[in-house]
Amino acid sequence: MEFINNDEKYKYELGNVNMELFLKYEKELKESLIDNERRFWHSISVAITAVTLADIYNVDKDSCLVAGLLHDYSKSLKYDELLKACDEYGVILSEEDKLSDGCIHGFLAAKICKVKYNISDEVYDAIYYHTCGRPNMTALEKIIYMADFIEPLRRFRDNIAEIRRLTYTDIDLAIVKATAMSLEFLKRREKYIHSLTIKTHDYYKNLVDK
Ligand SMILES: [Fe+2]
Ligand SMILES: [Fe+2]
């Protein structure tokens, strides 16, 4: 598949990233998401958004870039393919994980990227927890969690402006709002809700209420 040329669109933002790293993982991502152009550009957008948050929260820019680019590395796989790949790569899934089909691609992507690219443990965790979050996340994990939520190509979020603003000013409160929105979305669709998503919401709600 030929990807559309968005170079002009991203020219300004790309000036701010480690181009060597960007080009390396952009190439890998294109191969992994070969049938999913929208997801490819979402990943680029998450990476660039994460880099813009790095200085604010004193996090390494390259880690933000790599975790952002690779977080949805396994997103093209269907449910049975995800389970098969988890088996191959030794990703242990609980019964609850298996019910939360939206979370598995993060667990798998972290493991595959560790094996293939030897990503750092910090980047591994940021990719692993990008779907469900977890209590007491590192700053990098919070950045990837929120960049995934607010990146500018996201089309389906209502009232995103406030959450986007909060992500740059009070990321813990942004997580409370984002997880509340995710919980509501899952309930409305009658989807299984992973306990980590609930724990993440409760943890950050308690933290900001203090
Ligand atoms: Fe994802
Ligand atoms: Fe994503």
Short mmCIF file of N, CA, C and O and ligand atoms in Angstrom, two decimals, residues 39 42-43 46 71-72 105 130 148 154, ligand 2:
data_model
loop_
_atom_site.label_atom_id
_atom_site.label_comp_id
_atom_site.label_asym_id
_atom_site.label_seq_id
_atom_site.Cartn_x
_atom_site.Cartn_y
_atom_site.Cartn_z
N ARG A 39 -4.69 3.93 11.00
CA ARG A 39 -4.00 3.62 12.25
C ARG A 39 -2.54 4.05 12.20
O ARG A 39 -1.97 4.46 13.20
N HIS A 42 -2.57 7.71 12.81
CA HIS A 42 -2.91 7.90 14.24
C HIS A 42 -1.63 7.70 15.08
O HIS A 42 -1.36 8.50 15.99
N SER A 43 -0.85 6.68 14.77
CA SER A 43 0.37 6.40 15.54
C SER A 43 1.39 7.53 15.40
O SER A 43 2.03 7.92 16.39
N VAL A 46 0.08 10.32 17.53
CA VAL A 46 0.29 10.06 18.96
C VAL A 46 1.75 10.37 19.32
O VAL A 46 2.04 11.02 20.33
N HIS A 71 2.90 2.09 19.88
CA HIS A 71 1.87 1.65 20.84
C HIS A 71 0.78 0.78 20.19
O HIS A 71 0.25 -0.13 20.81
N ASP A 72 0.46 1.05 18.92
CA ASP A 72 -0.58 0.28 18.24
C ASP A 72 0.00 -0.68 17.20
O ASP A 72 -0.67 -1.03 16.22
N HIS A 105 -4.13 -5.81 22.30
CA HIS A 105 -3.13 -5.35 21.32
C HIS A 105 -1.98 -4.59 21.99
O HIS A 105 -0.86 -4.59 21.49
N HIS A 130 -1.14 1.17 27.58
CA HIS A 130 -1.75 2.33 26.91
C HIS A 130 -3.26 2.20 26.74
O HIS A 130 -3.95 3.19 26.56
N ASP A 148 -2.68 9.24 23.15
CA ASP A 148 -3.55 8.32 22.40
C ASP A 148 -4.99 8.86 22.39
O ASP A 148 -5.71 8.72 21.41
N ARG A 154 -7.90 12.24 16.02
CA ARG A 154 -9.04 11.55 16.64
C ARG A 154 -10.32 12.28 16.24
O ARG A 154 -10.44 13.48 16.39
FE FE B 2 -3.80 4.24 19.67
#
